[in-house]
Amino acid sequence: MLPALVLPQSFRKTGAHRWLAGVAALAMALGFSPAHAQDGATSSTPVRPIEQAVNPTEPAPSLPFSGAAEGTGPIGFEADQVQYGYEDGTVTATGDVVLRRSGQSVRADSVTWNQKTGQIVASGNIRLIDQDGNQLFTDRVELTDELKAGAMENLLIALREGGRVAAELGRRDEAGNIILTKASYTGCAVEDDKGCPKSPTWRVNAAEVIYDPNRKNLKFRGARIELFGISLLPLPGLMLATDGRAISGLLIPDVRLSASNGVEISEGYYQRLGDNRDIQIKAHAFTEAAPMISAQYRQLADKGAFQITGYITRSVLIPVGTPGSVSKTEARGYLFANGRFQFDPYWSLTSSIRLASDRTFLRRYDISRDDRLRSTVELERITNDSYLSVAGWATQTLRVGDSQGLVPVAFPVIDYRKRIQGIGGGKLELQLNSLGITRSSGQETQRAFAGAKWDLTRMTSMGQLVTLTGLVRGDVYHSSDNALTQTVSYRGNPGWEARGIATAAIDVKWPLVGKFMNGTQVLTPRFQIVASPKIKNLAVPNEDSRAIDLEDSNLFALNRFPGYDRIEDGVRFVYGVDWQWQAPGWRINSTIGQSYSLTSKPTLFPDGTGLSSRSSDVVGRTEVRFRDFVKLTHRFRVDKDSLAFRRNEFDATVGSARTYAEIGYLRLNRDITTVEDLQDREELRFAGRVAIGKNWSAFGSGVINLTDRNEDPLNTSDGWQPLRTRLGVAYEDECTEIALTWQRDFVATGDARRGNTFQIYFALRNLGIR
C-alpha cells in the first residue's frame, strides 16, 4: 500500500493544510533537555510559558536544540497544560503545544518526555516549521534526548518550492539524515478546488528516500515514475533539492523521429558549478546519422550575464549553392553566444554571436529555421539627453544561391546624438554618424555625416497640432570596387563623394472628437509639406536604403527611405486621415493617406514602389479589436491608376488563450524585376489550438508559399507549395506538460530532407534532474 499524499482528515479539518518543505528541524525542534524537579511545582499548570510553570526562585529550564549547530538559546514554549510526574519522571505538555526558536516551530496536541528513558514522544496533529519555512505533518514521532535515533509514523512533507513526500515510516540515523520508508513523491496538487483528495497526474514511488538536512536534498532509492496511474521507467540515482535550487544530475531524455536523422534520443547531464554558473552537456544519438554533442554554459556576473551554446558532430554534408559539389563527411556544428553587461547606470555592452559550419546544419537538426545568422556587438552610453553607440555586425547567409563574399561586414558603426531643449522654443538634436562596410568579394564603403534636427510643436487655439521641423546634414563617402555591385543604382561613384542635405517640413493634425454608436470617435485629418533641394543621391553608394516600399508606417516620415544613404528630395504634399472609435469592449483604429510630389524621379524610385510618379499609391491600415477575443489587422497599398492591390496583408486572431485560431496572408504585387530586394511574393500562414476538456488540447500550424513564376520568375513554386506544417496533441496541468507533435517539411535543402518529424515532449514540475 502506497502512502497517501494528502493530509489526514484531522489536519484538513483544523486548517493545518499548507505546503511543507523538509524535515531537517523535526528532531531538533523536539530535542529539549528535561526540567529538574522543583519544590512547589504544581501537577497541572494553566496556559503560560514554561519559565513561569516552575518555582520562580529556581532558574528557568533551558530547552536547547540537542545536536543542532545553532542550538544554543532558549525555546519559546506554550501549552494549555503542563504536567510533571514525580514518580515516573515524565513531563507532559498537552493542548496546542507550541515550541518556537530561531524561526522554527513545532505544534502538537501533546509532547511527553520521559526523564528515566530519555524518550521524547510528540503525538496528535504534529506540524513542524523550520527556518526556511519548510513544514511537516505527522501523527507520532519518537526521539531520544541526544537525537541519535528517532521514529515517525504516517508522515507527510510538502516542499516549499512545490511537491510532496509521503511515507509510512520515518527515522533519523546517526548522521542526522531522515530515512523515509515506502515513500511517494509528487509535484502535483493532490486536492481539487473543493479540498477533496484526487490522484496526482504523476508521482515517484520509492522503497526509500533519504533527506540530508545539511545538503538540503532528497535522495531516492528504488524509484520508479508513475504517470496517469501506470508505472513506467525506473529513475536510478534520482535526487531533488528541498530549497528549490538546481542540483547536478542527469536530465529527462528527449525522443524524436525525423526524415533526416531517423530516431533521435538525446540525454543530458546538468552540472551546477556555483550559485551563479552552470553547464549542461547533451549527447544526441541517431539511427541514421553520427552522434552529436551539445553543451550550454551560463553565468551570472556582478555586472551582467552571458551564455554560450554549441553543437558539434561529424556527418555527411551535401553542399548547396555550389554546382558540381559532391557529398562528403566532415566536422559540422553551430555556435551561439550572447550576453549583456551593465557597467554603470550609463554604460552597457551587448553582444551576440551566431555561426554555423554550413548552410543546412541548423535545418537538418531542427535547431533553427533562420536563413541568415547575424553576429553583433554594441557598446552604449545612454543619459537623459545623449546617446552613444559603437557597434559592429556581420551576417552569415544560409540562403541557397547567395554569395557569402557579397554579404557586408559593418565595423565600426558609430552613432552619437545630443538633445538640447529650449532652442528657439523647440528641441534640437545633434547627430554624428559613421559606418564602415567591407566585403570579401564585393564593394567596400565608408560613410560619415554630421547633422542637426530641430522640432517645434504647438497647439493652436482651434485645437490643431502643428509641428515645424528643420534638418541640415553634411555627408562624406568613400567607396571602391563599385562595379562588383550587381544593381547599378546601388553602386554610387568610386572614390570620394560629398553632399549637403537640407529639409524643412510642417505637419498639421486636427483631432475632432464626437459620439458615435454608443462610443467615442476621434477623426484626425492630417496634412504635411516636406521640401528638400536637389540631392546627390545616385552619386553615393546605397547600403542601407534599398528595400523602399510605401507603407502606412512611413507615409508621413521625413525621409521615407529606411536608411541614411538615400534622401527623398523635391517638394511633396502628404495628406491622410486617422479614425479611432472606442466603445465598451470594442476598439477600431484606421488610417489612410497619399502623397503628391511636384517632381517625379523614376531613377530614384523604381516602378512598383508606389512613389515613382507624382501621385503616390494609396496606403492604409485598419485594426479591429473586440475585448481580448478578436484582433483583426489589414494593411494595404492600392495602385493609384489601376486600383490593383500592390500590398495586401491580413492578420487575424480569434479566440481565448486556450482555444484560438490565427491566420495571416501577405501578397506583394509590385512587379519589380530589376531590384533583388523588392521581389514579389505571396504567403499564407495559419495556426490554431482547440481545448479539449480542462487539460487536453490539439494544435496545428502551417506555412504555404502561394507565389508562382508569374509573380517571381526565380521562384520554383507552382502557386501552392506547403513549406512546413505541424499538428499535435498536448496535455497540461499545474505540474505536467506532455505533447506529441508531428511536423512535415515539404522542401529539401542539401542533407536537410523533406519528410515527417515526430517528437515526444514532456516536463514534470520539480522533476527533470535525476
XYZ file of N, CA, C and O in Angstrom, residues 578-668:
364
model
N -6.808 59.852 -39.907
C -6.853 58.775 -38.918
C -8.227 58.773 -38.272
O -8.813 59.846 -38.026
N -8.749 57.591 -38.009
C -10.040 57.476 -37.338
C -9.943 56.429 -36.242
O -9.406 55.344 -36.444
N -10.454 56.789 -35.073
C -10.446 55.876 -33.937
C -11.820 55.892 -33.290
O -12.419 56.961 -33.089
N -12.324 54.701 -32.990
C -13.611 54.564 -32.325
C -13.483 53.573 -31.182
O -12.900 52.491 -31.330
N -14.007 53.972 -30.018
C -13.970 53.132 -28.834
C -15.348 53.049 -28.226
O -16.055 54.059 -28.092
N -15.730 51.831 -27.866
C -16.976 51.559 -27.163
C -16.698 50.407 -26.212
O -15.642 49.755 -26.318
N -17.580 50.158 -25.265
C -17.325 49.058 -24.324
C -16.977 47.757 -25.036
O -17.789 47.194 -25.772
N -15.764 47.297 -24.843
C -15.294 46.056 -25.458
C -14.751 46.194 -26.854
O -14.091 45.273 -27.352
N -14.970 47.330 -27.521
C -14.576 47.485 -28.917
C -13.531 48.595 -29.060
O -13.538 49.576 -28.331
N -12.670 48.410 -30.058
C -11.705 49.447 -30.407
C -11.344 49.284 -31.881
O -10.951 48.190 -32.313
N -11.488 50.367 -32.652
C -11.156 50.349 -34.076
C -10.214 51.516 -34.360
O -10.496 52.658 -33.982
N -9.101 51.227 -35.018
C -8.168 52.241 -35.488
C -8.005 52.085 -36.991
O -7.821 50.968 -37.493
N -8.054 53.192 -37.701
C -7.916 53.131 -39.144
C -7.173 54.364 -39.634
O -7.327 55.460 -39.067
N -6.361 54.190 -40.674
C -5.646 55.307 -41.276
C -5.552 55.083 -42.776
O -5.464 53.933 -43.242
N -5.583 56.157 -43.528
C -5.452 56.099 -44.973
C -4.796 57.391 -45.435
O -5.009 58.451 -44.819
N -3.973 57.300 -46.478
C -3.302 58.510 -46.936
C -2.614 58.334 -48.271
O -2.510 57.224 -48.821
N -2.119 59.462 -48.800
C -1.453 59.506 -50.098
C -0.540 60.719 -50.109
O -0.689 61.647 -49.300
N 0.409 60.732 -51.019
C 1.288 61.892 -51.163
C 1.340 62.327 -52.627
O 1.076 61.531 -53.539
N 1.693 63.590 -52.808
C 1.809 64.154 -54.156
C 3.113 64.934 -54.221
O 3.383 65.811 -53.389
N 3.945 64.587 -55.210
C 5.238 65.229 -55.372
C 5.203 66.179 -56.565
O 4.573 65.891 -57.597
N 5.888 67.317 -56.428
C 5.954 68.278 -57.522
C 6.897 67.821 -58.615
O 6.877 68.357 -59.720
N 7.750 66.828 -58.312
C 8.672 66.277 -59.317
C 8.612 64.757 -59.232
O 8.318 64.188 -58.184
N 8.893 64.093 -60.331
C 8.959 62.630 -60.358
C 10.394 62.211 -60.588
O 11.122 62.841 -61.351
N 10.791 61.121 -59.927
C 12.176 60.650 -60.015
C 12.173 59.152 -60.287
O 12.382 58.347 -59.386
N 11.928 58.760 -61.506
C 11.880 57.323 -61.796
C 13.207 56.622 -61.556
O 13.236 55.430 -61.300
N 14.326 57.343 -61.663
C 15.619 56.702 -61.431
C 15.861 56.457 -59.955
O 16.619 55.570 -59.589
N 15.239 57.243 -59.088
C 15.429 57.077 -57.649
C 14.447 56.059 -57.084
O 14.806 55.229 -56.258
N 13.208 56.107 -57.529
C 12.183 55.172 -57.061
C 11.810 54.240 -58.208
O 11.190 54.676 -59.186
N 12.142 52.968 -58.132
C 11.751 52.040 -59.206
C 10.233 51.941 -59.303
O 9.511 52.109 -58.322
N 9.765 51.669 -60.505
C 8.336 51.446 -60.693
C 7.888 50.280 -59.817
O 8.539 49.238 -59.764
N 6.758 50.472 -59.165
C 6.226 49.433 -58.289
C 6.386 49.738 -56.819
O 5.779 49.078 -55.977
N 7.213 50.755 -56.492
C 7.382 51.109 -55.082
C 6.249 51.993 -54.577
O 6.139 52.240 -53.379
N 5.411 52.503 -55.496
C 4.328 53.382 -55.102
C 4.722 54.838 -55.040
O 3.892 55.691 -54.695
N 5.988 55.160 -55.363
C 6.491 56.531 -55.247
C 7.144 57.021 -56.527
O 7.762 58.087 -56.535
N 7.022 56.277 -57.609
C 7.789 56.612 -58.814
C 7.152 57.729 -59.638
O 7.803 58.278 -60.525
N 5.913 58.086 -59.380
C 5.264 59.179 -60.112
C 4.832 60.260 -59.121
O 4.984 60.115 -57.910
N 4.259 61.309 -59.651
C 3.919 62.439 -58.787
C 2.898 62.049 -57.714
O 3.056 62.350 -56.545
N 1.834 61.389 -58.119
C 0.856 60.915 -57.143
C 1.257 59.519 -56.684
O 1.483 58.620 -57.504
N 1.362 59.342 -55.408
C 1.753 58.035 -54.887
C 0.550 57.106 -54.858
O -0.609 57.522 -55.049
N 0.823 55.858 -54.600
C -0.267 54.924 -54.333
C -0.942 55.296 -53.013
O -0.415 56.068 -52.210
N -2.103 54.714 -52.770
C -2.847 54.952 -51.534
C -2.537 53.823 -50.558
O -2.644 52.637 -50.911
N -2.147 54.199 -49.345
C -1.800 53.195 -48.339
C -2.711 53.375 -47.128
O -3.235 54.465 -46.866
N -2.870 52.292 -46.369
C -3.700 52.389 -45.180
C -3.586 51.158 -44.309
O -2.963 50.144 -44.674
N -4.194 51.275 -43.152
C -4.214 50.171 -42.180
C -5.480 50.285 -41.363
O -5.912 51.388 -40.978
N -6.106 49.151 -41.066
C -7.272 49.099 -40.196
C -7.063 47.993 -39.163
O -6.672 46.877 -39.521
N -7.333 48.323 -37.913
C -7.188 47.351 -36.834
C -8.473 47.333 -36.019
O -8.965 48.383 -35.582
N -9.028 46.137 -35.814
C -10.271 45.949 -35.073
C -9.987 45.016 -33.901
O -9.413 43.936 -34.076
N -10.407 45.442 -32.710
C -10.264 44.623 -31.507
C -11.602 44.503 -30.797
O -12.309 45.501 -30.631
N -11.942 43.315 -30.386
C -13.093 43.075 -29.529
C -12.617 42.347 -28.280
O -12.256 41.168 -28.335
N -12.573 43.096 -27.197
C -12.031 42.598 -25.940
C -10.680 41.930 -26.212
O -9.862 42.451 -26.951
N -10.431 40.800 -25.539
C -9.222 40.026 -25.817
C -9.540 38.811 -26.671
O -8.761 37.843 -26.714
N -10.687 38.867 -27.374
C -11.138 37.698 -28.121
C -10.884 37.812 -29.618
O -10.595 36.811 -30.276
N -10.966 39.006 -30.165
C -10.804 39.197 -31.604
C -9.809 40.316 -31.856
O -9.886 41.387 -31.244
N -8.878 40.061 -32.769
C -7.966 41.095 -33.258
C -7.775 40.895 -34.748
O -7.306 39.845 -35.194
N -8.159 41.899 -35.538
C -8.048 41.854 -36.992
C -7.205 43.041 -37.445
O -7.444 44.174 -37.028
N -6.259 42.794 -38.329
C -5.415 43.855 -38.871
C -5.301 43.686 -40.377
O -5.008 42.584 -40.860
N -5.543 44.771 -41.095
C -5.440 44.762 -42.553
C -4.567 45.931 -42.994
O -4.826 47.082 -42.632
N -3.508 45.645 -43.759
C -2.646 46.669 -44.335
C -2.721 46.556 -45.855
O -2.758 45.447 -46.389
N -2.695 47.696 -46.518
C -2.849 47.643 -47.965
C -2.115 48.805 -48.627
O -1.832 49.839 -48.019
N -1.812 48.583 -49.898
C -1.371 49.655 -50.798
C -2.064 49.424 -52.130
O -1.931 48.356 -52.728
N -2.818 50.433 -52.566
C -3.632 50.337 -53.777
C -3.010 51.201 -54.868
O -2.669 52.363 -54.629
N -2.852 50.623 -56.058
C -2.304 51.365 -57.194
C -3.209 52.554 -57.521
O -4.427 52.405 -57.664
N -2.617 53.724 -57.632
C -3.393 54.946 -57.853
C -4.094 54.957 -59.210
O -5.103 55.651 -59.384
N -3.588 54.203 -60.188
C -4.174 54.200 -61.528
C -5.140 53.032 -61.730
O -6.294 53.218 -62.110
N -4.658 51.822 -61.469
C -5.474 50.643 -61.764
C -6.293 50.171 -60.575
O -7.138 49.279 -60.728
N -6.035 50.719 -59.394
C -6.686 50.310 -58.154
C -6.381 48.858 -57.789
O -7.077 48.252 -56.965
N -5.341 48.301 -58.371
C -4.909 46.951 -58.005
C -4.187 46.992 -56.665
O -3.506 47.960 -56.326
N -4.309 45.914 -55.888
C -3.620 45.832 -54.603
C -2.150 45.492 -54.850
O -1.819 44.402 -55.316
N -1.270 46.433 -54.540
C 0.166 46.176 -54.623
C 0.702 45.546 -53.337
O 1.710 44.862 -53.349
N 0.028 45.813 -52.241
C 0.324 45.153 -50.974
C -1.012 44.840 -50.312
O -1.861 45.714 -50.146
N -1.194 43.602 -49.950
C -2.424 43.178 -49.302
C -2.030 42.216 -48.178
O -1.607 41.092 -48.436
N -2.166 42.684 -46.967
C -1.708 41.907 -45.808
C -2.828 41.838 -44.785
O -3.411 42.863 -44.411
N -3.109 40.629 -44.333
C -4.225 40.413 -43.423
C -3.772 39.491 -42.307
O -3.194 38.430 -42.553
N -4.013 39.897 -41.042
C -3.706 39.071 -39.876
C -4.920 39.059 -38.968
O -5.514 40.112 -38.683
N -5.297 37.863 -38.509
C -6.466 37.726 -37.643
C -6.166 36.737 -36.534
O -5.537 35.692 -36.760
N -6.617 37.088 -35.336
C -6.543 36.197 -34.184
C -7.904 36.210 -33.510
O -8.420 37.263 -33.132
N -8.491 35.023 -33.371
C -9.811 34.893 -32.763
C -9.745 33.783 -31.733
O -9.277 32.678 -32.027
N -10.209 34.094 -30.528
C -10.268 33.059 -29.507
C -9.676 33.501 -28.194
O -9.255 34.643 -28.011
N -9.639 32.558 -27.268
C -9.091 32.783 -25.941
C -7.673 32.241 -25.881
O -7.117 31.790 -26.889
N -7.094 32.260 -24.682
C -5.726 31.768 -24.538
C -5.642 30.262 -24.774
O -4.604 29.757 -25.199
N -6.741 29.519 -24.558
C -6.710 28.067 -24.689
C -7.252 27.587 -26.031
O -6.807 26.575 -26.553
N -8.241 28.281 -26.574
C -8.795 27.932 -27.884
C -8.752 29.160 -28.775
O -9.381 30.171 -28.470
N -7.998 29.071 -29.846
C -7.827 30.240 -30.708
C -7.463 29.781 -32.116
O -7.077 28.627 -32.352
N -7.612 30.717 -33.045
C -7.210 30.497 -34.436
C -6.491 31.749 -34.919
O -6.929 32.874 -34.641
N -5.393 31.558 -35.624
C -4.625 32.650 -36.202
C -4.450 32.386 -37.699
O -4.196 31.245 -38.108
N -4.599 33.437 -38.479
C -4.381 33.311 -39.912
C -3.726 34.587 -40.413
O -4.060 35.687 -39.971
N -2.766 34.422 -41.292
C -2.080 35.557 -41.878
C -1.900 35.358 -43.383
O -1.601 34.245 -43.847
N -2.119 36.424 -44.121
C -1.985 36.373 -45.579
C -1.215 37.608 -46.033
O -1.477 38.725 -45.575
N -0.257 37.415 -46.921
C 0.530 38.526 -47.452
C 0.728 38.335 -48.942
O 1.115 37.252 -49.400
N 0.458 39.411 -49.691
C 0.753 39.415 -51.114
C 1.395 40.739 -51.478
O 0.842 41.809 -51.214
N 2.609 40.654 -52.049
C 3.323 41.813 -52.576
C 3.309 41.697 -54.094
O 3.946 40.797 -54.660
